[in-house]
């Protein structure tokens, strides 16, 4: 029930971002829409997939692995397009890059995400590292880095709530609701990781 509530909250926030951003009205308008879809909706679901509350709950483990890869691929596409939108918007408008904490934390999340995506093959085929790490630790490490990337992304999202664009276009109530959603998602993902993988990593 809690996970479904977060999903509905994320969907409502995404729709709200579409309304205030008006995608297509400018190059920048695609950035908040695509990044919200990538992190609030898609990446959250990718991390939920292996839990009993995931959309693939009850499916074979191999099916959940495939679903995870498909959703992460969707994250990669939407995130890449969202990043390209803001990058080229800066170029077109002759504005400097990375002059805010939102920009720097967002860059860190992007770099970490692409590294994790590249190394994800080891989580799918842990035998490749069996000489160095047990399969359980390989998967737990992958989950740990995934959680850290998600939390970094959420930090960038939260900082974005203080941006001039959001402050100008969003209501104060929307600000607090969005802040609460990001914090609740972060807390839920963090607790989920600790319960499932914490004991494996500390052994």
CSV table of C-alpha atoms in Angstrom, one decimal:
chain,number,residue,atom,x,y,z
A,1,UNK,CA,0.0,0.0,0.0
A,2,UNK,CA,2.8,2.4,0.9
A,3,UNK,CA,4.7,1.8,-2.3
A,4,UNK,CA,1.5,2.3,-4.3
A,5,UNK,CA,0.9,5.6,-2.5
A,6,UNK,CA,4.5,6.7,-3.5
A,7,UNK,CA,3.8,5.7,-7.1
A,8,UNK,CA,0.6,7.8,-7.2
A,9,UNK,CA,2.4,10.7,-5.6
A,10,UNK,CA,5.2,10.4,-8.2
A,11,UNK,CA,2.8,10.3,-11.0
A,12,UNK,CA,0.9,13.3,-9.8
A,13,UNK,CA,4.2,15.3,-9.4
A,14,UNK,CA,5.2,14.2,-12.9
A,15,UNK,CA,1.9,15.5,-14.4
A,16,UNK,CA,2.3,18.7,-12.4
A,17,UNK,CA,5.8,19.2,-13.9
A,18,UNK,CA,4.4,18.6,-17.4
A,19,UNK,CA,1.7,21.3,-16.8
A,20,UNK,CA,4.1,24.0,-15.5
A,21,UNK,CA,7.0,23.1,-17.9
A,22,UNK,CA,4.8,22.9,-21.0
A,23,UNK,CA,7.2,20.6,-22.9
A,24,UNK,CA,8.0,21.9,-26.4
A,25,UNK,CA,7.6,25.5,-25.4
A,26,UNK,CA,11.4,25.8,-25.1
A,27,UNK,CA,14.4,23.6,-25.2
A,28,UNK,CA,14.7,23.9,-21.4
A,29,UNK,CA,11.2,22.7,-20.9
A,30,UNK,CA,12.2,19.1,-21.7
A,31,UNK,CA,14.8,19.0,-18.9
A,32,UNK,CA,12.5,19.0,-15.8
A,33,UNK,CA,10.0,16.7,-17.5
A,34,UNK,CA,12.5,14.1,-18.6
A,35,UNK,CA,14.5,14.1,-15.4
A,36,UNK,CA,11.4,13.8,-13.3
A,37,UNK,CA,10.3,10.8,-15.4
A,38,UNK,CA,13.8,9.3,-15.2
A,39,UNK,CA,14.3,9.6,-11.4
A,40,UNK,CA,10.9,10.0,-9.7
A,41,UNK,CA,9.1,7.4,-11.8
A,42,UNK,CA,11.5,5.1,-13.7
A,43,UNK,CA,14.5,4.7,-11.4
A,44,UNK,CA,12.2,4.3,-8.4
A,45,UNK,CA,10.4,1.5,-10.1
A,46,UNK,CA,13.7,-0.1,-11.2
A,47,UNK,CA,14.7,-0.3,-7.5
A,48,UNK,CA,11.3,-1.5,-6.4
A,49,UNK,CA,11.2,-4.4,-8.9
A,50,UNK,CA,13.0,-6.9,-6.6
A,51,UNK,CA,10.8,-6.2,-3.7
A,52,UNK,CA,7.4,-7.9,-2.9
A,53,UNK,CA,5.8,-4.6,-3.8
A,54,UNK,CA,7.4,-4.3,-7.3
A,55,UNK,CA,5.3,-4.4,-10.4
A,56,UNK,CA,7.0,-7.7,-11.3
A,57,UNK,CA,6.2,-9.2,-7.9
A,58,UNK,CA,5.5,-12.9,-8.1
A,59,UNK,CA,7.4,-13.3,-11.4
A,60,UNK,CA,10.4,-15.5,-11.9
A,61,UNK,CA,13.7,-13.9,-10.7
A,62,UNK,CA,15.0,-14.0,-14.4
A,63,UNK,CA,11.9,-12.1,-15.4
A,64,UNK,CA,12.5,-9.5,-12.7
A,65,UNK,CA,16.1,-9.1,-13.9
A,66,UNK,CA,14.9,-8.5,-17.5
A,67,UNK,CA,12.3,-6.0,-16.2
A,68,UNK,CA,15.0,-4.2,-14.2
A,69,UNK,CA,17.2,-3.9,-17.3
A,70,UNK,CA,14.3,-2.7,-19.4
A,71,UNK,CA,13.3,0.0,-16.9
A,72,UNK,CA,17.0,1.1,-16.4
A,73,UNK,CA,17.3,1.4,-20.2
A,74,UNK,CA,14.3,3.7,-20.1
A,75,UNK,CA,16.0,5.7,-17.4
A,76,UNK,CA,19.2,5.9,-19.5
A,77,UNK,CA,17.3,7.2,-22.5
A,78,UNK,CA,15.1,9.8,-20.7
A,79,UNK,CA,18.0,10.9,-18.5
A,80,UNK,CA,20.3,11.3,-21.5
A,81,UNK,CA,17.8,13.4,-23.3
A,82,UNK,CA,17.0,15.5,-20.2
A,83,UNK,CA,20.7,16.1,-19.7
A,84,UNK,CA,21.2,17.0,-23.4
A,85,UNK,CA,18.3,19.4,-23.2
A,86,UNK,CA,19.7,21.5,-20.4
A,87,UNK,CA,23.3,21.3,-21.8
A,88,UNK,CA,22.4,22.6,-25.3
A,89,UNK,CA,20.0,25.1,-23.8
A,90,UNK,CA,23.0,26.6,-22.0
A,91,UNK,CA,25.0,26.7,-25.2
A,92,UNK,CA,22.2,28.2,-27.3
A,93,UNK,CA,21.6,30.9,-24.7
A,94,UNK,CA,25.3,31.4,-24.0
A,95,UNK,CA,25.0,30.7,-20.3
A,96,UNK,CA,27.7,29.1,-18.1
A,97,UNK,CA,27.5,25.5,-17.1
A,98,UNK,CA,27.5,24.1,-13.6
A,99,UNK,CA,27.2,27.3,-11.6
A,100,UNK,CA,24.8,25.9,-8.9
A,101,UNK,CA,24.7,23.0,-6.5
A,102,UNK,CA,21.8,21.6,-8.5
A,103,UNK,CA,24.0,21.5,-11.5
A,104,UNK,CA,27.0,19.9,-9.8
A,105,UNK,CA,25.0,17.3,-7.9
A,106,UNK,CA,23.1,16.5,-11.0
A,107,UNK,CA,26.4,16.0,-12.9
A,108,UNK,CA,27.6,13.7,-10.2
A,109,UNK,CA,24.4,11.6,-10.4
A,110,UNK,CA,24.8,11.4,-14.1
A,111,UNK,CA,28.4,10.3,-14.0
A,112,UNK,CA,27.7,7.7,-11.3
A,113,UNK,CA,24.6,6.4,-13.2
A,114,UNK,CA,26.6,5.7,-16.4
A,115,UNK,CA,29.4,4.0,-14.5
A,116,UNK,CA,26.8,1.9,-12.7
A,117,UNK,CA,25.1,1.1,-16.0
A,118,UNK,CA,28.4,-0.1,-17.5
A,119,UNK,CA,29.2,-2.3,-14.5
A,120,UNK,CA,25.7,-3.7,-14.2
A,121,UNK,CA,26.8,-6.7,-16.3
A,122,UNK,CA,28.7,-8.0,-13.3
A,123,UNK,CA,25.5,-8.0,-11.2
A,124,UNK,CA,23.7,-9.9,-14.0
A,125,UNK,CA,26.6,-12.4,-14.3
A,126,UNK,CA,28.3,-12.4,-10.9
A,127,UNK,CA,30.4,-15.5,-11.9
A,128,UNK,CA,32.6,-13.1,-13.8
A,129,UNK,CA,33.9,-11.8,-10.4
A,130,UNK,CA,33.6,-15.1,-8.5
A,131,UNK,CA,37.4,-15.2,-7.9
A,132,UNK,CA,37.2,-11.9,-6.0
A,133,UNK,CA,33.7,-11.6,-4.5
A,134,UNK,CA,30.8,-13.9,-3.6
A,135,UNK,CA,27.7,-13.6,-5.9
A,136,UNK,CA,25.7,-12.2,-3.0
A,137,UNK,CA,28.2,-9.5,-2.3
A,138,UNK,CA,28.4,-8.6,-6.0
A,139,UNK,CA,24.6,-8.1,-6.1
A,140,UNK,CA,24.6,-6.3,-2.7
A,141,UNK,CA,27.3,-3.9,-3.9
A,142,UNK,CA,25.4,-3.2,-7.1
A,143,UNK,CA,22.3,-2.5,-5.0
A,144,UNK,CA,24.4,-0.2,-2.7
A,145,UNK,CA,25.8,1.9,-5.6
A,146,UNK,CA,22.3,2.0,-7.2
A,147,UNK,CA,20.9,3.3,-3.9
A,148,UNK,CA,23.6,6.0,-3.7
A,149,UNK,CA,23.0,7.1,-7.2
A,150,UNK,CA,19.3,7.3,-6.5
A,151,UNK,CA,19.9,9.4,-3.4
A,152,UNK,CA,22.3,11.6,-5.3
A,153,UNK,CA,19.7,12.1,-8.0
A,154,UNK,CA,17.0,12.9,-5.3
A,155,UNK,CA,19.4,15.5,-3.9
A,156,UNK,CA,19.7,17.1,-7.3
A,157,UNK,CA,15.9,17.0,-7.6
A,158,UNK,CA,15.5,18.6,-4.1
A,159,UNK,CA,18.0,21.3,-5.0
A,160,UNK,CA,16.0,21.9,-8.2
A,161,UNK,CA,13.0,22.8,-6.1
A,162,UNK,CA,14.9,26.0,-5.1
A,163,UNK,CA,15.7,26.9,-8.7
A,164,UNK,CA,14.5,30.2,-10.1
A,165,UNK,CA,12.4,28.3,-12.6
A,166,UNK,CA,10.5,26.1,-10.1
A,167,UNK,CA,10.1,29.0,-7.6
A,168,UNK,CA,8.6,31.2,-10.4
A,169,UNK,CA,6.2,28.6,-11.8
A,170,UNK,CA,5.2,26.4,-8.9
A,171,UNK,CA,3.1,27.1,-5.9
A,172,UNK,CA,4.4,27.0,-2.3
A,173,UNK,CA,2.2,24.0,-1.6
A,174,UNK,CA,3.6,22.2,-4.6
A,175,UNK,CA,7.1,23.0,-3.3
A,176,UNK,CA,6.5,21.3,0.1
A,177,UNK,CA,4.6,18.4,-1.4
A,178,UNK,CA,7.4,17.8,-3.9
A,179,UNK,CA,10.0,18.1,-1.1
A,180,UNK,CA,8.1,15.6,1.0
A,181,UNK,CA,7.8,13.2,-1.9
A,182,UNK,CA,11.6,13.2,-2.6
A,183,UNK,CA,12.4,12.7,1.1
A,184,UNK,CA,9.9,9.9,1.4
A,185,UNK,CA,11.2,8.1,-1.7
A,186,UNK,CA,14.8,8.5,-0.4
A,187,UNK,CA,13.9,7.1,3.0
A,188,UNK,CA,11.9,4.2,1.5
A,189,UNK,CA,14.7,3.2,-0.9
A,190,UNK,CA,17.4,3.6,1.9
A,191,UNK,CA,15.4,1.4,4.4
A,192,UNK,CA,14.7,-1.2,1.7
A,193,UNK,CA,18.4,-1.5,1.0
A,194,UNK,CA,19.4,-1.8,4.6
A,195,UNK,CA,16.9,-4.5,5.3
A,196,UNK,CA,17.7,-6.6,2.3
A,197,UNK,CA,21.4,-6.1,1.6
A,198,UNK,CA,22.9,-4.6,4.8
A,199,UNK,CA,23.6,-7.9,6.5
A,200,UNK,CA,25.3,-9.2,3.4
A,201,UNK,CA,27.8,-6.3,3.1
A,202,UNK,CA,28.8,-6.2,6.8
A,203,UNK,CA,29.8,-9.9,6.9
